[in-house]
Short mmCIF file of C-alpha atoms and ligand atoms in Angstrom, two decimals:
data_model
loop_
_atom_site.label_atom_id
_atom_site.label_comp_id
_atom_site.label_asym_id
_atom_site.label_seq_id
_atom_site.Cartn_x
_atom_site.Cartn_y
_atom_site.Cartn_z
CA UNK A 1 27.37 3.74 -21.49
CA UNK A 2 26.10 0.35 -22.69
CA UNK A 3 23.42 0.52 -25.41
CA UNK A 4 19.91 1.06 -24.07
CA UNK A 5 17.78 -2.07 -23.97
CA UNK A 6 14.82 -0.39 -22.30
CA UNK A 7 13.69 3.23 -21.92
CA UNK A 8 16.28 5.03 -19.85
CA UNK A 9 17.26 8.60 -19.04
CA UNK A 10 21.03 8.77 -18.82
CA UNK A 11 22.40 11.60 -16.68
CA UNK A 12 25.96 12.75 -17.28
CA UNK A 13 27.24 14.22 -14.01
CA UNK A 14 30.47 15.23 -15.76
CA UNK A 15 28.37 17.48 -18.00
CA UNK A 16 26.75 18.96 -14.89
CA UNK A 17 30.21 19.80 -13.52
CA UNK A 18 31.11 21.38 -16.85
CA UNK A 19 27.96 23.54 -16.91
CA UNK A 20 28.39 24.56 -13.27
CA UNK A 21 31.98 25.64 -13.91
CA UNK A 22 31.02 27.43 -17.11
CA UNK A 23 28.27 29.45 -15.39
CA UNK A 24 30.54 30.15 -12.41
CA UNK A 25 33.21 31.45 -14.77
CA UNK A 26 30.78 34.24 -15.72
CA UNK A 27 30.57 35.45 -12.10
CA UNK A 28 32.75 37.57 -9.86
CA UNK A 29 34.51 35.36 -7.34
CA UNK A 30 32.37 36.61 -4.44
CA UNK A 31 29.01 36.08 -6.17
CA UNK A 32 27.21 33.13 -4.63
CA UNK A 33 25.70 30.36 -6.74
CA UNK A 34 22.22 29.02 -6.07
CA UNK A 35 21.30 25.95 -8.10
CA UNK A 36 17.62 25.52 -8.90
CA UNK A 37 16.73 21.84 -8.53
CA UNK A 38 12.93 22.13 -8.62
CA UNK A 39 10.83 19.61 -10.56
CA UNK A 40 13.29 16.75 -9.96
CA UNK A 41 16.19 18.94 -11.08
CA UNK A 42 14.40 19.77 -14.31
CA UNK A 43 13.28 16.21 -14.90
CA UNK A 44 16.59 14.51 -14.18
CA UNK A 45 16.87 13.46 -10.52
CA UNK A 46 16.90 16.00 -7.73
CA UNK A 47 18.71 13.83 -5.16
CA UNK A 48 21.68 12.77 -7.31
CA UNK A 49 21.95 16.24 -8.83
CA UNK A 50 21.82 17.96 -5.44
CA UNK A 51 24.43 15.55 -4.04
CA UNK A 52 26.72 16.28 -6.97
CA UNK A 53 26.19 20.04 -6.64
CA UNK A 54 26.99 19.74 -2.95
CA UNK A 55 30.32 18.11 -3.89
CA UNK A 56 30.90 21.06 -6.22
CA UNK A 57 30.32 23.33 -3.21
CA UNK A 58 27.23 25.09 -4.47
CA UNK A 59 26.17 27.82 -2.01
CA UNK A 60 22.41 27.34 -2.09
CA UNK A 61 19.73 25.15 -3.60
CA UNK A 62 16.16 26.10 -4.52
CA UNK A 63 13.02 24.10 -5.06
CA UNK A 64 9.52 25.28 -5.89
CA UNK A 65 7.55 23.41 -3.24
CA UNK A 66 8.12 22.30 0.33
CA UNK A 67 7.75 18.63 -0.53
CA UNK A 68 10.68 18.87 -2.92
CA UNK A 69 12.86 20.28 -0.16
CA UNK A 70 11.80 17.55 2.28
CA UNK A 71 12.87 14.93 -0.29
CA UNK A 72 16.36 16.47 -0.38
CA UNK A 73 16.63 16.67 3.41
CA UNK A 74 15.53 13.02 3.65
CA UNK A 75 18.40 12.17 1.29
CA UNK A 76 20.89 13.88 3.60
CA UNK A 77 21.39 17.14 1.70
CA UNK A 78 22.58 19.81 4.19
CA UNK A 79 23.07 22.81 1.85
CA UNK A 80 20.60 25.66 2.57
CA UNK A 81 17.42 25.25 0.51
CA UNK A 82 15.20 28.13 -0.59
CA UNK A 83 11.57 27.15 -1.18
CA UNK A 84 10.40 29.47 -3.95
CA UNK A 85 6.67 28.95 -3.64
CA UNK A 86 5.65 27.72 -0.20
CA UNK A 87 2.14 27.70 1.24
CA UNK A 88 1.29 28.44 4.89
CA UNK A 89 0.03 24.87 5.38
CA UNK A 90 3.67 23.75 5.16
CA UNK A 91 5.31 26.33 7.43
CA UNK A 92 5.80 23.93 10.34
CA UNK A 93 7.45 21.41 8.03
CA UNK A 94 9.60 24.16 6.56
CA UNK A 95 11.03 25.02 9.97
CA UNK A 96 11.30 21.39 11.08
CA UNK A 97 13.35 20.53 7.99
CA UNK A 98 15.45 23.72 7.93
CA UNK A 99 14.02 24.94 4.65
CA UNK A 100 13.95 28.67 3.91
CA UNK A 101 10.74 30.19 2.56
CA UNK A 102 10.28 32.83 -0.08
CA UNK A 103 7.94 35.38 1.50
CA UNK A 104 5.90 36.91 -1.29
CA UNK A 105 2.93 38.67 0.28
CA UNK A 106 1.60 40.08 3.54
CA UNK A 107 -0.48 37.01 4.35
CA UNK A 108 2.48 34.67 4.02
CA UNK A 109 4.69 37.05 6.03
CA UNK A 110 2.18 37.27 8.88
CA UNK A 111 1.56 33.53 8.98
CA UNK A 112 5.24 32.61 8.82
CA UNK A 113 6.03 34.95 11.71
CA UNK A 114 3.22 33.36 13.74
CA UNK A 115 4.58 29.86 13.18
CA UNK A 116 8.20 30.93 13.79
CA UNK A 117 7.18 32.57 17.06
CA UNK A 118 5.16 29.55 18.15
CA UNK A 119 8.23 27.42 17.50
CA UNK A 120 10.39 29.85 19.47
CA UNK A 121 12.67 30.54 16.53
CA UNK A 122 15.31 33.25 16.62
CA UNK A 123 16.52 34.89 13.36
CA UNK A 124 15.02 32.19 11.14
CA UNK A 125 16.20 33.00 7.58
CA UNK A 126 13.54 34.02 5.06
CA UNK A 127 13.83 35.48 1.56
CA UNK A 128 11.68 38.47 0.64
CA UNK A 129 10.42 38.34 -2.93
CA UNK A 130 9.58 41.51 -4.86
CA UNK A 131 7.60 41.75 -8.06
CA UNK A 132 9.37 43.94 -10.61
CA UNK A 133 7.32 43.17 -13.71
CA UNK A 134 6.78 39.45 -14.06
CA UNK A 135 3.53 39.90 -12.13
CA UNK A 136 3.59 36.39 -10.76
CA UNK A 137 4.68 36.41 -7.10
CA UNK A 138 6.08 39.12 -4.90
CA UNK A 139 5.57 42.27 -2.88
CA UNK A 140 5.47 45.70 -4.47
CA UNK A 141 7.91 48.44 -3.63
CA UNK A 142 5.07 50.20 -1.78
CA UNK A 143 5.00 47.27 0.69
CA UNK A 144 8.52 47.97 2.00
CA UNK A 145 7.35 49.92 5.07
CA UNK A 146 4.91 47.18 6.01
CA UNK A 147 7.54 44.43 5.66
CA UNK A 148 10.14 46.36 7.63
CA UNK A 149 7.69 47.13 10.43
CA UNK A 150 6.74 43.44 10.67
CA UNK A 151 10.43 42.45 10.72
CA UNK A 152 11.07 44.97 13.48
CA UNK A 153 8.31 43.66 15.71
CA UNK A 154 9.74 40.14 15.87
CA UNK A 155 13.09 38.49 16.56
CA UNK A 156 11.84 35.20 15.16
CA UNK A 157 12.88 35.82 11.53
CA UNK A 158 15.45 37.77 9.54
CA UNK A 159 15.49 38.72 5.87
CA UNK A 160 18.45 36.68 4.67
CA UNK A 161 17.93 37.97 1.15
CA UNK A 162 15.76 40.15 -1.04
CA UNK A 163 15.09 38.92 -4.55
CA UNK A 164 13.09 39.31 -7.70
CA UNK A 165 12.75 37.42 -10.99
CA UNK A 166 13.30 38.62 -14.56
CA UNK A 167 10.49 38.18 -17.07
CA UNK A 168 12.47 38.04 -20.32
CA UNK A 169 16.18 37.78 -19.58
CA UNK A 170 16.70 35.51 -22.61
CA UNK A 171 14.99 37.89 -25.04
CA UNK A 172 17.30 40.56 -26.43
CA UNK A 173 14.29 42.43 -27.83
CA UNK A 174 13.33 43.08 -24.23
CA UNK A 175 16.57 44.64 -23.02
CA UNK A 176 14.84 47.91 -22.17
CA UNK A 177 12.17 46.18 -20.09
CA UNK A 178 14.76 44.02 -18.33
CA UNK A 179 16.93 47.03 -17.55
CA UNK A 180 13.90 48.67 -15.99
CA UNK A 181 13.32 45.55 -13.86
CA UNK A 182 16.95 45.64 -12.74
CA UNK A 183 16.75 49.34 -11.82
CA UNK A 184 13.44 48.90 -10.07
CA UNK A 185 14.85 46.01 -8.03
CA UNK A 186 17.93 47.98 -7.06
CA UNK A 187 15.79 50.94 -5.95
CA UNK A 188 13.48 48.74 -3.90
CA UNK A 189 16.43 46.94 -2.34
CA UNK A 190 18.05 50.24 -1.40
CA UNK A 191 14.85 51.55 0.23
CA UNK A 192 14.57 48.29 2.11
CA UNK A 193 18.19 48.18 3.27
CA UNK A 194 18.09 51.80 4.43
CA UNK A 195 15.34 50.92 6.85
CA UNK A 196 16.99 47.80 8.28
CA UNK A 197 20.08 47.66 10.46
CA UNK A 198 21.53 44.68 8.60
CA UNK A 199 22.23 43.93 4.97
CA UNK A 200 20.31 41.14 3.20
CA UNK A 201 21.82 39.53 0.08
CA UNK A 202 20.36 40.62 -3.23
CA UNK A 203 19.64 38.28 -6.13
CA UNK A 204 17.82 38.61 -9.42
CA UNK A 205 19.37 36.56 -12.24
CA UNK A 206 18.31 33.21 -13.64
CA UNK A 207 20.53 31.46 -16.24
CA UNK A 208 19.88 33.92 -19.07
CA UNK A 209 20.28 36.79 -16.65
CA UNK A 210 23.73 35.45 -15.75
CA UNK A 211 24.65 35.32 -19.42
CA UNK A 212 23.08 38.58 -20.62
CA UNK A 213 23.14 40.92 -17.60
CA UNK A 214 26.49 40.80 -15.73
CA UNK A 215 25.61 44.06 -13.97
CA UNK A 216 22.70 42.29 -12.30
CA UNK A 217 24.58 39.35 -10.77
CA UNK A 218 24.57 41.12 -7.37
CA UNK A 219 25.28 38.86 -4.35
CA UNK A 220 23.92 35.60 -5.75
CA UNK A 221 22.54 34.13 -8.98
CA UNK A 222 19.90 31.42 -9.38
CA UNK A 223 20.65 29.01 -12.21
CA UNK A 224 18.44 26.20 -13.41
CA UNK A 225 18.31 25.45 -17.12
CA UNK A 226 21.98 26.27 -17.77
CA UNK A 227 23.09 23.60 -15.30
CA UNK A 228 21.12 21.08 -17.30
CA UNK A 229 22.78 22.18 -20.54
CA UNK A 230 20.53 24.75 -22.23
CA UNK A 231 21.32 28.43 -22.57
CA UNK A 232 18.22 29.78 -24.35
CA UNK A 233 20.35 30.81 -27.35
CA UNK A 234 22.27 28.96 -30.04
CA UNK A 235 25.42 30.76 -29.01
CA UNK A 236 25.26 29.79 -25.36
CA UNK A 237 24.13 26.26 -26.15
CA UNK A 238 27.56 25.73 -27.72
CA UNK A 239 29.28 26.26 -24.36
CA UNK A 240 26.89 24.08 -22.38
CA UNK A 241 26.41 20.31 -22.40
CA UNK A 242 22.94 18.74 -22.05
CA UNK A 243 23.24 16.40 -19.08
CA UNK A 244 20.31 14.13 -20.00
CA UNK A 245 20.00 11.62 -22.83
CA UNK A 246 16.70 9.86 -23.36
CA UNK A 247 17.10 6.47 -25.01
CA UNK A 248 14.91 3.52 -25.76
CA UNK A 249 14.75 0.41 -27.91
CA UNK A 250 12.73 -1.02 -30.79
CA UNK A 251 10.20 -3.47 -29.35
CA UNK A 252 8.68 -4.56 -32.64
CA UNK A 253 8.81 -3.84 -36.37
CA UNK A 254 5.69 -3.97 -38.54
CA UNK A 255 5.44 -4.11 -42.31
CA UNK A 256 2.30 -2.41 -43.54
CA UNK A 257 0.77 -1.86 -46.97
CA UNK A 258 -0.75 1.16 -48.67
CA UNK A 259 -4.01 2.20 -46.98
CA UNK A 260 -3.34 0.42 -43.69
CA UNK A 261 -3.47 2.63 -40.63
CA UNK A 262 -1.32 2.95 -37.52
CA UNK A 263 -2.37 3.53 -33.92
CA UNK A 264 -5.41 4.91 -32.13
CA UNK A 265 -8.06 6.69 -34.15
CA UNK A 266 -6.27 5.43 -37.26
CA UNK A 267 -4.45 8.75 -37.41
CA UNK A 268 -1.74 7.61 -39.85
CA UNK A 269 -2.36 5.97 -43.21
CA UNK A 270 0.47 4.22 -45.12
CA UNK A 271 1.17 5.75 -48.51
CA UNK A 272 2.72 2.56 -49.85
CA UNK A 273 4.63 -0.45 -48.48
CA UNK A 274 6.08 0.87 -45.27
CA UNK A 275 7.88 -0.28 -42.15
CA UNK A 276 7.12 0.97 -38.63
CA UNK A 277 8.89 0.49 -35.30
CA UNK A 278 7.11 0.47 -31.94
CA UNK A 279 9.04 2.16 -29.12
CA UNK A 280 8.22 1.72 -25.39
CA UNK A 281 7.79 5.39 -24.51
CA UNK A 282 4.54 7.34 -24.52
CA UNK A 283 2.74 10.34 -23.13
CA UNK A 284 2.85 8.86 -19.62
CA UNK A 285 6.63 8.98 -19.91
CA UNK A 286 6.66 12.61 -20.99
CA UNK A 287 6.42 12.46 -24.77
CA UNK A 288 3.17 14.38 -25.09
CA UNK A 289 0.58 13.97 -27.80
CA UNK A 290 1.80 17.20 -29.41
CA UNK A 291 4.79 15.19 -30.71
CA UNK A 292 2.53 12.81 -32.63
CA UNK A 293 1.53 12.95 -36.29
CA UNK A 294 5.04 13.57 -37.64
CA UNK A 295 5.84 16.63 -35.53
CA UNK A 296 8.27 14.78 -33.26
CA UNK A 297 10.86 12.16 -34.15
CA UNK A 298 13.48 9.81 -32.76
CA UNK A 299 16.87 8.72 -34.09
CA UNK A 300 17.65 5.14 -35.09
CA UNK A 301 21.04 4.28 -36.55
CA UNK A 302 21.71 8.02 -36.71
CA UNK A 303 18.67 8.65 -38.93
CA UNK A 304 15.54 10.60 -38.13
CA UNK A 305 12.38 8.50 -37.76
CA UNK A 306 9.18 10.59 -37.45
CA UNK A 307 6.53 9.63 -34.90
CA UNK A 308 3.47 8.57 -36.88
CA UNK A 309 -0.12 8.65 -35.68
CA UNK A 310 -1.11 9.53 -32.15
CA UNK A 311 1.26 9.13 -29.22
CA UNK A 312 -0.12 6.35 -26.97
CA UNK A 313 0.20 6.29 -23.18
CA UNK A 314 3.08 3.83 -23.20
CA UNK A 315 4.26 3.69 -26.80
CA UNK A 316 4.95 5.56 -29.99
CA UNK A 317 5.19 4.19 -33.51
CA UNK A 318 7.80 5.67 -35.85
CA UNK A 319 8.36 5.39 -39.57
CA UNK A 320 11.50 3.37 -40.32
CA UNK A 321 10.74 2.58 -43.97
CA UNK A 322 14.13 3.91 -45.05
CA UNK A 323 16.14 2.86 -42.00
CA UNK A 324 18.05 -0.40 -41.73
CA UNK A 325 17.06 -1.54 -38.23
CA UNK A 326 15.96 -4.55 -36.20
CA UNK A 327 13.96 -5.32 -33.10
CA UNK A 328 16.19 -4.68 -30.06
CA UNK A 329 18.10 -1.80 -31.70
CA UNK A 330 18.78 1.32 -29.68
CA UNK A 331 16.62 4.44 -30.19
CA UNK A 332 17.73 7.98 -29.26
CA UNK A 333 14.95 10.43 -28.39
CA UNK A 334 17.42 13.16 -27.44
CA UNK A 335 21.02 13.36 -26.33
CA UNK A 336 23.96 15.77 -26.33
CA UNK A 337 23.96 15.99 -30.15
CA UNK A 338 20.29 15.50 -31.02
CA UNK A 339 19.12 18.10 -28.58
CA UNK A 340 15.95 18.11 -26.51
CA UNK A 341 15.59 21.80 -27.38
CA UNK A 342 15.28 20.94 -31.10
CA UNK A 343 12.71 18.23 -30.43
CA UNK A 344 10.81 20.71 -28.22
CA UNK A 345 10.82 23.23 -31.04
CA UNK A 346 9.25 20.67 -33.40
CA UNK A 347 6.14 20.83 -31.23
CA UNK A 348 6.29 24.58 -30.50
CA UNK A 349 7.54 24.27 -26.98
CA UNK A 350 10.79 24.85 -25.09
CA UNK A 351 13.59 22.75 -23.58
CA UNK A 352 12.23 23.40 -20.08
CA UNK A 353 8.95 21.66 -20.86
CA UNK A 354 10.26 18.56 -22.58
CA UNK A 355 12.96 17.79 -20.01
CA UNK A 356 10.80 18.40 -16.94
CA UNK A 357 8.07 16.21 -18.40
CA UNK A 358 10.13 12.98 -18.37
CA UNK A 359 8.15 11.04 -15.82
CA UNK A 360 9.41 9.21 -12.77
CA UNK A 361 8.48 5.93 -14.47
CA UNK A 362 11.53 6.25 -16.72
CA UNK A 363 14.61 4.61 -15.24
CA UNK A 364 17.54 6.95 -14.48
CA UNK A 365 21.15 5.89 -15.05
CA UNK A 366 24.13 8.01 -13.98
CA UNK A 367 27.63 8.40 -15.35
CA UNK A 368 30.54 10.65 -14.47
C1 PLP B 1 12.91 28.42 -12.02
C2 PLP B 1 13.46 29.66 -11.46
C3 PLP B 1 14.81 30.03 -11.68
C4 PLP B 1 15.71 29.30 -12.65
O1 PLP B 1 15.54 29.79 -13.96
P1 PLP B 1 16.39 29.23 -15.20
O2 PLP B 1 15.90 30.03 -16.35
O3 PLP B 1 16.04 27.78 -15.32
O4 PLP B 1 17.83 29.44 -14.88
C5 PLP B 1 15.30 31.13 -10.99
N1 PLP B 1 14.50 31.85 -10.16
C6 PLP B 1 13.20 31.55 -9.96
C7 PLP B 1 12.38 32.41 -9.06
C8 PLP B 1 12.63 30.46 -10.61
O5 PLP B 1 11.33 30.19 -10.42
#
């Protein structure tokens, strides 16, 4: 890659291949792989990532919202796409664009059947979501009879899969709770299957589930964060490669004297003769205000430069008093070595939040 001369998010598709193969190596050969590409493939670029995953022969894709699935279909993606959190207002679009809804409650089930029947669909694939302890979306086990009776009164849809989501698969202090979720899901699935005359696929694991709970891989796994290079543990992080590097450039260097202040609300005061660099990336680009006031940092010439004062909408100022640097020099916000997960930790958040926050304003550049 050439040095950055503006703010750019570099995406390493070779690293994506590596992570995909690494996660696949944890699975039985007949376990299907669903790649979660919601939120612009965790802040990278959903179209390029989905195209690359399609080349890698991923079995399924998932997005959170209908609109995200439409974007992929518009780009020519033909892999099946599960929409994890659809709303009835989008059901016609879902069918029109061959997207497959997660059905998480009785209202959504009823309304999807109505639309599927209106559109004269036969065996339209849907995915029945059960709540096993996350208490976010999903039917309860006690809803099985209702779901099955609805499925039996229509030929318009079929339950392609039954799934649930783990609440704490990355947390080894919660093994007991997670095991109970796994058991509860298996019991519900069995009750469900016994009442149907066909066999839906079962899936439960996200990335950390794949790593920590091999017995729960079932027919398919749903990986997001691992594909993008984070494994929710220091150990797993070693085997994965972050695919995204966020880089920028020094726009201007200022020399300031003791008592002078930097940025809005004069939040930083120089303790002596100091040197600051202004970088063209701000909270509108995804570096939130929580990284200001010396919590967050960037790297210049391999050295850490703390963000001083408040993060502005389009800029941050960093302290480069002890760094030999010039206007036009490259700045690393995170990359494969200086990890986004560490920067996230500096502001008490997680890799998921910092990477998905990188806004669409930031230019994307791809390499293999
Ligand atoms: C986001 C999401 C995933 C992916 O989780 P990771 O921890 O990123 O692997 C899987 N399943 C559901 C239902 C999700 O919402």
